[in-house]
Short mmCIF file of C-alpha atoms in Angstrom, two decimals:
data_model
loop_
_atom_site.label_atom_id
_atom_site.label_comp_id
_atom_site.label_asym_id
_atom_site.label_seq_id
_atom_site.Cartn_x
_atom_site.Cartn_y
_atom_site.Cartn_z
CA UNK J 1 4.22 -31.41 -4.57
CA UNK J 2 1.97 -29.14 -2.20
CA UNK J 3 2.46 -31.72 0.75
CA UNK J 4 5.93 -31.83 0.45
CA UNK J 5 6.33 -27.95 0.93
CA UNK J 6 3.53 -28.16 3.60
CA UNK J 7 5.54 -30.57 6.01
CA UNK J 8 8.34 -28.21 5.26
CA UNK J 9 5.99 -25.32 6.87
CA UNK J 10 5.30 -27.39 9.38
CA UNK J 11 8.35 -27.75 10.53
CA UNK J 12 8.83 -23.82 10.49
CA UNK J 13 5.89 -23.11 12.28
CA UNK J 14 7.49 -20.89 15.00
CA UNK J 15 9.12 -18.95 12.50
CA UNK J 16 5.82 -18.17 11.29
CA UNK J 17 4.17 -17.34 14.81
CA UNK J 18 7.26 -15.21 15.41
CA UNK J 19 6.78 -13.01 12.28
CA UNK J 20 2.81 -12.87 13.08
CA UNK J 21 3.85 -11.27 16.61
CA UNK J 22 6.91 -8.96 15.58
CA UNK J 23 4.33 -7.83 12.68
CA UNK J 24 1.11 -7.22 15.10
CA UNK J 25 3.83 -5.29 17.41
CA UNK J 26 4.94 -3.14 14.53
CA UNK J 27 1.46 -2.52 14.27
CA UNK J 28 0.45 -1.80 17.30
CA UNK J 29 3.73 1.18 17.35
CA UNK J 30 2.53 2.62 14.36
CA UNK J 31 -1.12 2.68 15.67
CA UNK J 32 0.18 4.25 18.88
CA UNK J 33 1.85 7.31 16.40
CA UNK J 34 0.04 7.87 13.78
CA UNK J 35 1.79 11.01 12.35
CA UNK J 36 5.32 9.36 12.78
CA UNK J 37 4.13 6.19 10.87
CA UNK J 38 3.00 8.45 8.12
CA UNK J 39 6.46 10.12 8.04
CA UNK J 40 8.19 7.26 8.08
CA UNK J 41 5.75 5.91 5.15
CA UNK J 42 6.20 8.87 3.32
CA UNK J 43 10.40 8.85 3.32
CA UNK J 44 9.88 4.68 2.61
CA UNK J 45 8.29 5.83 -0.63
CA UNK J 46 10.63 8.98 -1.24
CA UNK J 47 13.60 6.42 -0.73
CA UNK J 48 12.30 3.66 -3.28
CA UNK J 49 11.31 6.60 -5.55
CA UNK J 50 14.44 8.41 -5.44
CA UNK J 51 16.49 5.19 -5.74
CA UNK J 52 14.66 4.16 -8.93
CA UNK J 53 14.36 7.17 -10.77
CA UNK J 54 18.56 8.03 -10.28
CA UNK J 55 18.86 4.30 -11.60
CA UNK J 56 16.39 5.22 -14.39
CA UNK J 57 18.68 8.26 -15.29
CA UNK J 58 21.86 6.66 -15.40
CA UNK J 59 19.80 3.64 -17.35
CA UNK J 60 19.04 6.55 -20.19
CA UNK J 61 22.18 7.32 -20.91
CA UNK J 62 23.03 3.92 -21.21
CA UNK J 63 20.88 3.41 -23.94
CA UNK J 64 20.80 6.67 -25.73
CA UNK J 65 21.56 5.41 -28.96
CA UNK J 66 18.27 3.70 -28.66
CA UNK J 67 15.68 6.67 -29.59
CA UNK J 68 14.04 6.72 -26.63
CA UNK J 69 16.66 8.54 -24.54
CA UNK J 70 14.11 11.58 -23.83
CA UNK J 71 11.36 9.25 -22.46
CA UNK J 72 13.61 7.45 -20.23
CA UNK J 73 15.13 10.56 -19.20
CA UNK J 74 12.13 12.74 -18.24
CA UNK J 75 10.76 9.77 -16.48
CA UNK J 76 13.56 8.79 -14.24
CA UNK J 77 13.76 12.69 -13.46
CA UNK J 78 10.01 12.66 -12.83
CA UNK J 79 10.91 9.91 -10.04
CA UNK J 80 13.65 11.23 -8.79
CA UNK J 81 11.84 14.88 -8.21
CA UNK J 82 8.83 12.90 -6.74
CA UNK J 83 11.42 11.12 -4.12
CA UNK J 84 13.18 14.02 -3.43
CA UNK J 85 9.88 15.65 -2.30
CA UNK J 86 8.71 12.98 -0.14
CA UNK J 87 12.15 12.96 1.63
CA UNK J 88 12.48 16.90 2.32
CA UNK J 89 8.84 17.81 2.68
CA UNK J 90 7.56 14.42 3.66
CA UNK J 91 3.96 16.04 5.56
CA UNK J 92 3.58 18.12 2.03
CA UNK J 93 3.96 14.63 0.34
CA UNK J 94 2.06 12.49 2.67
CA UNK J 95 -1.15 15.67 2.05
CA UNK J 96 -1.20 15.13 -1.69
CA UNK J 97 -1.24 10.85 -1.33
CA UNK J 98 -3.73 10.98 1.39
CA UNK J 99 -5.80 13.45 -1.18
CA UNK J 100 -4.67 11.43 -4.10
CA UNK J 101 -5.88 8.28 -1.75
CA UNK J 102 -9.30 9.67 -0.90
CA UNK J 103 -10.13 10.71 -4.69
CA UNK J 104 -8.93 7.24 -5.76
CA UNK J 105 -11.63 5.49 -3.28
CA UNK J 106 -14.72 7.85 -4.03
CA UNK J 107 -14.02 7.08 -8.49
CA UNK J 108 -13.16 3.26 -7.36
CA UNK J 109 -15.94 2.46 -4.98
CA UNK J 110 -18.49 4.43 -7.48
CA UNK J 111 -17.14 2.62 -10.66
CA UNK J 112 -17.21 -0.78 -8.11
CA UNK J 113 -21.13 0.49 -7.31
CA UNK J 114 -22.15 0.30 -10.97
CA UNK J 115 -20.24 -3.16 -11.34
CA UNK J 116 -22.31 -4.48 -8.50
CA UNK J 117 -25.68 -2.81 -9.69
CA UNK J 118 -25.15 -4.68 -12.88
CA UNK J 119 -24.52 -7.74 -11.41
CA UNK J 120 -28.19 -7.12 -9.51
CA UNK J 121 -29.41 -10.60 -10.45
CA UNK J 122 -26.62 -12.78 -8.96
CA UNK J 123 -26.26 -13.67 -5.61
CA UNK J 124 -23.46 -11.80 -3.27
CA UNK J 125 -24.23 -8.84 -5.36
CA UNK J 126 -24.95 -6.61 -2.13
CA UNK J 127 -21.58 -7.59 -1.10
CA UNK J 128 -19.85 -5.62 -3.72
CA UNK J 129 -22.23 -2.66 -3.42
CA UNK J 130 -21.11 -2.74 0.36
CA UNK J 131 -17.80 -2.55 -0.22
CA UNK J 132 -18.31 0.21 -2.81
CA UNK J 133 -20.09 1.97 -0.73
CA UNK J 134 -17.56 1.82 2.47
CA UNK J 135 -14.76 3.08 -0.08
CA UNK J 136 -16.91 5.55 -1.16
CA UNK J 137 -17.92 6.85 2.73
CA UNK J 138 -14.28 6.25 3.51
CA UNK J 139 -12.99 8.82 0.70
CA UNK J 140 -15.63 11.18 1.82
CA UNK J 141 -14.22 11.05 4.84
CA UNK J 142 -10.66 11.13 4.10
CA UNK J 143 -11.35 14.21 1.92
CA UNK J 144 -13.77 15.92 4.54
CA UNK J 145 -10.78 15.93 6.87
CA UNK J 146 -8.26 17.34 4.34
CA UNK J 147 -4.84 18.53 4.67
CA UNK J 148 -5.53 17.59 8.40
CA UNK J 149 -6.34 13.77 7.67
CA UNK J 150 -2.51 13.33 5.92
CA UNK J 151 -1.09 13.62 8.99
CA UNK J 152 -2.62 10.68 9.64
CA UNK J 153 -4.61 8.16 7.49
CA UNK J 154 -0.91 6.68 5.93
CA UNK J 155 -0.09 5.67 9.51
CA UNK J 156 -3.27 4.50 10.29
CA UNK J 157 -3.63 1.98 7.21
CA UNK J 158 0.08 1.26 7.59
CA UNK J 159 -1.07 0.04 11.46
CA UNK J 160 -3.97 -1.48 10.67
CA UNK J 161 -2.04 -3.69 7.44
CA UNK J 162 0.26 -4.43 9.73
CA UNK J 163 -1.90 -5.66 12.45
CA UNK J 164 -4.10 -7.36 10.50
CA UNK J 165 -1.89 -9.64 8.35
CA UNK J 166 0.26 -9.88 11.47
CA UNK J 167 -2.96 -11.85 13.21
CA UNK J 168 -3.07 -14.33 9.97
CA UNK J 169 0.56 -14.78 9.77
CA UNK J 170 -0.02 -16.03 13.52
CA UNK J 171 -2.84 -18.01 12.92
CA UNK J 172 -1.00 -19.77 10.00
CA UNK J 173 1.72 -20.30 11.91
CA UNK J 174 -0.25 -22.26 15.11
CA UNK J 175 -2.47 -23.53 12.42
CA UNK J 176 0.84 -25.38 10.86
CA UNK J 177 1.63 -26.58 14.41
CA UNK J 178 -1.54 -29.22 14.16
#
């Protein structure tokens, strides 16, 4: 079954090169404006948010009768608020998820540090306290530079994602061409 759908990727291996460079271009854009990524990032989200909470809203009074009409209610509004922010104050939004973002790594890569420290006795141990203790460093960082760092991180990681799976897309793609 797998080599069947791999001689089908074969075949399609320029699409796949083509994605990997339109991908490590959109990259390289949002690394070249870091603040407009982040905007753009930011009304993305709001968008999605907005969209899915108004659905959620209409979706509660379709099932009023249910007994959960409140819960369904408050929580598409909750969405819908949280969109709405994002897409009229979009810096004010990107502040609290780069703050949110830099809190998250500094709990993560210290709860990820005590994971590895227990693990001590097996090999590639050290890898996981490594990575803790980048994520850690890096929400240090990301906090040290706070409200400044939302104008920026969002479009940075965007750039960087972008870049980065762009290069393996590409490398799949010429890699399904042998």
């Amino acid at each position: 079954m797998v080599a069947g759908h791999l001689s089908e990727l074969r075949a399609k291996w320029g699409w796949f090169v083509a994605l990997g460079l339109l991908m490590v271009m959109a990259g390289a854009i949002a690394l070249g404006n870091l603040v407009l990524s982040t905007v753009v990032s930011v009304l993305y989200i709001g968008v999605m948010m907005a969209v899915s909470g108004g659905a959620q809203v209409i979706h509660a009074f379709q099932v009023k009768t249910w007994g959960a009409f409140a819960f369904w209610l408050l929580d598409g509004l909750l969405f819908l608020a949280a969109g709405l922010v994002c897409i009229f104050v979009p810096m004010v939004a990107a502040e609290f998820l780069t703050l949110f973002l830099g809190v998250s790594l500094i709990i993560g890569g210290a709860f990820r540090l005590v994971a590895a420290f227990q693990l001590r006795p097996a090999d590639g141990w050290g890898w996981i306290a490594f990575s803790a203790a980048i994520a850690v460093l890096l929400g240090i960082e990301i906090i040290a530079g706070w409200p400044v760092s939302g104008l920026w991180v969002l479009g940075l990681l965007l750039g960087i994602d972008l870049v980065f799976n762009g290069i393996a897309v590409l490398f799949l793609g010429f890699g399904l061409k042998k």
